Short mmCIF file of C-alpha atoms in Angstrom, two decimals:
data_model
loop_
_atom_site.label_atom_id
_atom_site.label_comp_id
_atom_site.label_asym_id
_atom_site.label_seq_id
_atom_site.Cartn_x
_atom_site.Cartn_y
_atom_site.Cartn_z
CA UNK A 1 27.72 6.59 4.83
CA UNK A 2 27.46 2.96 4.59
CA UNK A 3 26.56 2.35 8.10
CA UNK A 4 24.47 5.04 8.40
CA UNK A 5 21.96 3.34 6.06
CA UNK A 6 22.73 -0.04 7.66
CA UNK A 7 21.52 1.82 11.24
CA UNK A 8 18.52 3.39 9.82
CA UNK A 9 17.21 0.07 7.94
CA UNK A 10 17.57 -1.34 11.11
CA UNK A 11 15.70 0.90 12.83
CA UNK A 12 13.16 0.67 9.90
CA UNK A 13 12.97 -2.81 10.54
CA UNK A 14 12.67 -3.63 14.30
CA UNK A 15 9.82 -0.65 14.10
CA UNK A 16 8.15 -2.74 11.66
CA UNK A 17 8.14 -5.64 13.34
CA UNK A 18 7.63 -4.48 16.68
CA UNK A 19 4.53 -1.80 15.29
CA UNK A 20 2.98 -4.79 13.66
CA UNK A 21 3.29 -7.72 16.24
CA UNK A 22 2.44 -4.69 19.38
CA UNK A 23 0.69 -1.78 18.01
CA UNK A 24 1.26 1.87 18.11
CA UNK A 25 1.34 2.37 21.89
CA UNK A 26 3.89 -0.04 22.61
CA UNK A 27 6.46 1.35 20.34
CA UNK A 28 9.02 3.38 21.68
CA UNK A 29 12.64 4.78 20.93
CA UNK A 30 13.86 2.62 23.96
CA UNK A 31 12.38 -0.67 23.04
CA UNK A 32 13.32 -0.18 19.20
CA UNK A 33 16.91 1.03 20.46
CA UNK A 34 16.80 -2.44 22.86
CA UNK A 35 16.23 -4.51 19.25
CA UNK A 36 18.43 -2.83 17.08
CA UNK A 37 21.59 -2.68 19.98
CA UNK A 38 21.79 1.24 20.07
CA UNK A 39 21.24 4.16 22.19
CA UNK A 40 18.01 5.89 22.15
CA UNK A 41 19.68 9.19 21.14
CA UNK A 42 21.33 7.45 18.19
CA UNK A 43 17.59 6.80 16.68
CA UNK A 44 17.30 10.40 17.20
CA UNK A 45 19.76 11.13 15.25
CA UNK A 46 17.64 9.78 11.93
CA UNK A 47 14.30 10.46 13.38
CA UNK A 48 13.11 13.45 15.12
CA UNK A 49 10.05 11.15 17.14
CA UNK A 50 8.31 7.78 16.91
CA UNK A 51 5.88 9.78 14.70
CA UNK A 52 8.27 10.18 11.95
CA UNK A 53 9.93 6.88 12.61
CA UNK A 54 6.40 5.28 11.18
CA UNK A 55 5.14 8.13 8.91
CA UNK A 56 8.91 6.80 7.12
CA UNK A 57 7.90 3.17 7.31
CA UNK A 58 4.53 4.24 5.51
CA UNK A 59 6.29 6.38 2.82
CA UNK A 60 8.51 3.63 2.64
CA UNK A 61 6.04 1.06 1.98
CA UNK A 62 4.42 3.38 -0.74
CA UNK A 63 7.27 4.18 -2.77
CA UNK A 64 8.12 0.41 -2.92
CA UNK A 65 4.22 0.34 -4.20
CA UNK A 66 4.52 2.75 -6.44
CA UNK A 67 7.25 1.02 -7.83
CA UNK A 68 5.51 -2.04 -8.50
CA UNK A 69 2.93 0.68 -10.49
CA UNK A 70 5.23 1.94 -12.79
CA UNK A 71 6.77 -1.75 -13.66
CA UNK A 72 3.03 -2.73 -14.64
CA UNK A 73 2.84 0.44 -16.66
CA UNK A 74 6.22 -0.50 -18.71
CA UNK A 75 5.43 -3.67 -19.12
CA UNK A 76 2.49 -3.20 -21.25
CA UNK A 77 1.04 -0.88 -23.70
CA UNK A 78 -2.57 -1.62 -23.74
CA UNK A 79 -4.34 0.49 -20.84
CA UNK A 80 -6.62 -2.42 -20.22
CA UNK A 81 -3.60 -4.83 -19.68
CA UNK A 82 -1.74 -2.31 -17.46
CA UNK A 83 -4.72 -1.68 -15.48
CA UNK A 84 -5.20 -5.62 -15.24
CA UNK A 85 -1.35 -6.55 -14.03
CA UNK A 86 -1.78 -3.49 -11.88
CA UNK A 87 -4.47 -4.70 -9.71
CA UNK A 88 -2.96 -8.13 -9.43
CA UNK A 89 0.55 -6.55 -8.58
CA UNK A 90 -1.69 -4.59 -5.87
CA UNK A 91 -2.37 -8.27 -4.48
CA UNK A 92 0.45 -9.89 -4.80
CA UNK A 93 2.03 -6.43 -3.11
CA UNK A 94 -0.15 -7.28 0.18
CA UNK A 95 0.18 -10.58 -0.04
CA UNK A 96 4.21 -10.81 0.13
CA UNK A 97 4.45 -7.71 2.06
CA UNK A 98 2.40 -7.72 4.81
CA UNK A 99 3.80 -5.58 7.14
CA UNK A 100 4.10 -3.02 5.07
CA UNK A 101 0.67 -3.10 3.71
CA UNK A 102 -0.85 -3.75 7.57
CA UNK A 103 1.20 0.17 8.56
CA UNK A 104 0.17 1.62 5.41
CA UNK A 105 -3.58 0.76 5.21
CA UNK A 106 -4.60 -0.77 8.33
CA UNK A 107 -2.75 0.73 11.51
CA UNK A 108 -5.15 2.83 13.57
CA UNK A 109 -3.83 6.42 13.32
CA UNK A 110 -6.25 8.44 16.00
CA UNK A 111 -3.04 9.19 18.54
CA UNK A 112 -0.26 9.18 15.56
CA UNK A 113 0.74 13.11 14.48
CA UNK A 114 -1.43 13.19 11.08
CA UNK A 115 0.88 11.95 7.79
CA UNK A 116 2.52 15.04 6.56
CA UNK A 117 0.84 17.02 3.55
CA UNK A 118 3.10 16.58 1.19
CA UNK A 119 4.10 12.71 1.92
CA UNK A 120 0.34 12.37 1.74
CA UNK A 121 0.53 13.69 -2.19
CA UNK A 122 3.28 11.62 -2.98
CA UNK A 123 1.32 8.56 -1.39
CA UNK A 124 -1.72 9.68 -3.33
CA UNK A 125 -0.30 8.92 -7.10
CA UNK A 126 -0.63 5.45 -6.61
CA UNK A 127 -4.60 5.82 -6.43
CA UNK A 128 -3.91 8.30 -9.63
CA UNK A 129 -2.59 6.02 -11.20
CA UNK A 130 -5.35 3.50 -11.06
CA UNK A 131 -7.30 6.33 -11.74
CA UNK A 132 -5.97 7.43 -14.78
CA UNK A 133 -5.19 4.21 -16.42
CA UNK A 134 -8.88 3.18 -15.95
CA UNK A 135 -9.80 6.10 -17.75
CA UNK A 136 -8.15 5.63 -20.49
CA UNK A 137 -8.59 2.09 -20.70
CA UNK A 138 -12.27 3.05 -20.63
CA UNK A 139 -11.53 4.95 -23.85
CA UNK A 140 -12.99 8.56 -24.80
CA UNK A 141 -16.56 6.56 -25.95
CA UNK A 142 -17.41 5.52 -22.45
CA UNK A 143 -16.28 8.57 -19.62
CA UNK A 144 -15.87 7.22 -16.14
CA UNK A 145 -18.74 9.40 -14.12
CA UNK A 146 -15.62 10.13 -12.41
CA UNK A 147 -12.57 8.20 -12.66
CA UNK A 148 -11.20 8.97 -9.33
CA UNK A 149 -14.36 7.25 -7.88
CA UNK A 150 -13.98 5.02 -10.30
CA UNK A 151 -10.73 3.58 -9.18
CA UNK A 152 -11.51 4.30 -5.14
CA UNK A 153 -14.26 1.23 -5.44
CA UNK A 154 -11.65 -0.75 -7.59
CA UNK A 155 -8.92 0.01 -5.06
CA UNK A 156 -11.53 -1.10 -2.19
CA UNK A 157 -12.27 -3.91 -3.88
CA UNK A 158 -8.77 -4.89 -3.99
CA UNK A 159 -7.78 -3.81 -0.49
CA UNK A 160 -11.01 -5.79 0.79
CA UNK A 161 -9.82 -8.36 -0.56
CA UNK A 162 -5.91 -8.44 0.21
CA UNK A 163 -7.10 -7.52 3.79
CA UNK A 164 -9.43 -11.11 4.14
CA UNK A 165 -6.34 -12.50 3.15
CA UNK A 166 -4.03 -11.24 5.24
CA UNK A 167 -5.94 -12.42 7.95
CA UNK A 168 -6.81 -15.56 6.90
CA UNK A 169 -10.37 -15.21 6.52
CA UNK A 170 -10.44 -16.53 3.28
CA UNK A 171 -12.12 -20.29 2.85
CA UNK A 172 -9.51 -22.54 2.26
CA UNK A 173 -10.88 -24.49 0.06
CA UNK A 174 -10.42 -21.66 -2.31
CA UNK A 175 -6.86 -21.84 -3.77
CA UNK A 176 -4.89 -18.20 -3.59
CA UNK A 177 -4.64 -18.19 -7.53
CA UNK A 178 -8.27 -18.81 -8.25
CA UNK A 179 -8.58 -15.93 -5.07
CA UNK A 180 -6.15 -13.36 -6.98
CA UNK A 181 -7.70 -14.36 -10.44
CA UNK A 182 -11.24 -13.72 -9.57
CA UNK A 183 -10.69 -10.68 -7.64
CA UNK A 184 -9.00 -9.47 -10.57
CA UNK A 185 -11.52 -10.43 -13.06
CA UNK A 186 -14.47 -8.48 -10.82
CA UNK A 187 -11.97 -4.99 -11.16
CA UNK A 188 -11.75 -5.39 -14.38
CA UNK A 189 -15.37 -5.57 -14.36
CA UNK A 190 -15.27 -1.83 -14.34
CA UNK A 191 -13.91 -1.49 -17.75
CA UNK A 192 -17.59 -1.97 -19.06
CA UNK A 193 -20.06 0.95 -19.50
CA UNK A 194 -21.45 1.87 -15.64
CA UNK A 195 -25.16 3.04 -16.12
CA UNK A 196 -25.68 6.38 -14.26
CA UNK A 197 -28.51 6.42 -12.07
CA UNK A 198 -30.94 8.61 -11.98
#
């Protein structure tokens, strides 16, 4: 069993790379098999097609998300100061893992097999989870118009943001901490009341 998952993070991991540095069309079972120092048919053997090869890289890269979610969430007990270290752990997420965050929010998907329904649920809690912890950090005195809105311009704030950064588009004049800190300060902007328009 222990090789078997020492072949398949392999596999995981050349695919990264090689998606990343490449792109989608130049990925195939022979050139990943060519990295790795297997046969073809012994990627096969863990992945049906390229398809799933990446839809596992993105699941992947969201569970290890969703992870960094839930250690924000027991860390604290004060909604407001979860939903603060959240959306700097979002950051920091990007920042350090930025192949993972380039195939999970960034890679073109128009000639990929669509990301399977229910993968696509399990990837969707981590926007919950903004969601809900903004709500209740908003308290029952000032509803969200709706939270899951709510936390979709937070999260694009925050992917916006960790995207400039990625690619270096960021003045450098401006230090990364004072980047993070800021960002973070301007989500947590939408803790205050939000005036509905008319």
């Amino acid at each position: 069993m222990a090789k078997y998952n020492n072949l398949r993070e392999q596999i995981l991991e050349q695919t990264r790379h090689l998606l990343v540095e490449n792109g989608y069309n130049h990925v195939s079972m022979r050139k990943v098999a060519n990295l790795v120092g297997c046969t073809p048919t012994a990627i096969y053997l863990y992945f049906e097609n390229k398809d799933a090869l990446i839809h596992a890289l993105i699941e992947e890269g969201m569970d290890s998300l969703h992870q960094k979610i839930e250690e924000c969430l027991a860390s604290e007990s004060d909604s407001a100061a979860q939903f603060k270290l959240m959306c700097r752990s979002f950051l920091e997420y990007g920042f350090t893992n930025p192949e993972y965050y380039i195939i999970m929010f960034q890679l073109p998907t128009d000639e990929m097999v669509p990301f399977p329904a229910e993968k696509y649920r399990r990837a969707r809690r981590n926007l919950q989870q903004f969601a809900d912890v903004l709500h209740k950090a908003r308290g029952e005195q000032q509803p969200l118009l709706d939270p899951l809105v709510d936390a979709t311009m937070v999260w694009s704030l925050l992917h916006g943001a960790t995207s400039l950064y990625l690619a270096q588009r960021i003045d450098t004049r401006i230090s990364r901490d004072v980047f993070v800190t800021r960002t973070v300060d301007c989500a947590m902007s939408m803790l205050a009341p939000i005036q509905q328009s008319s």
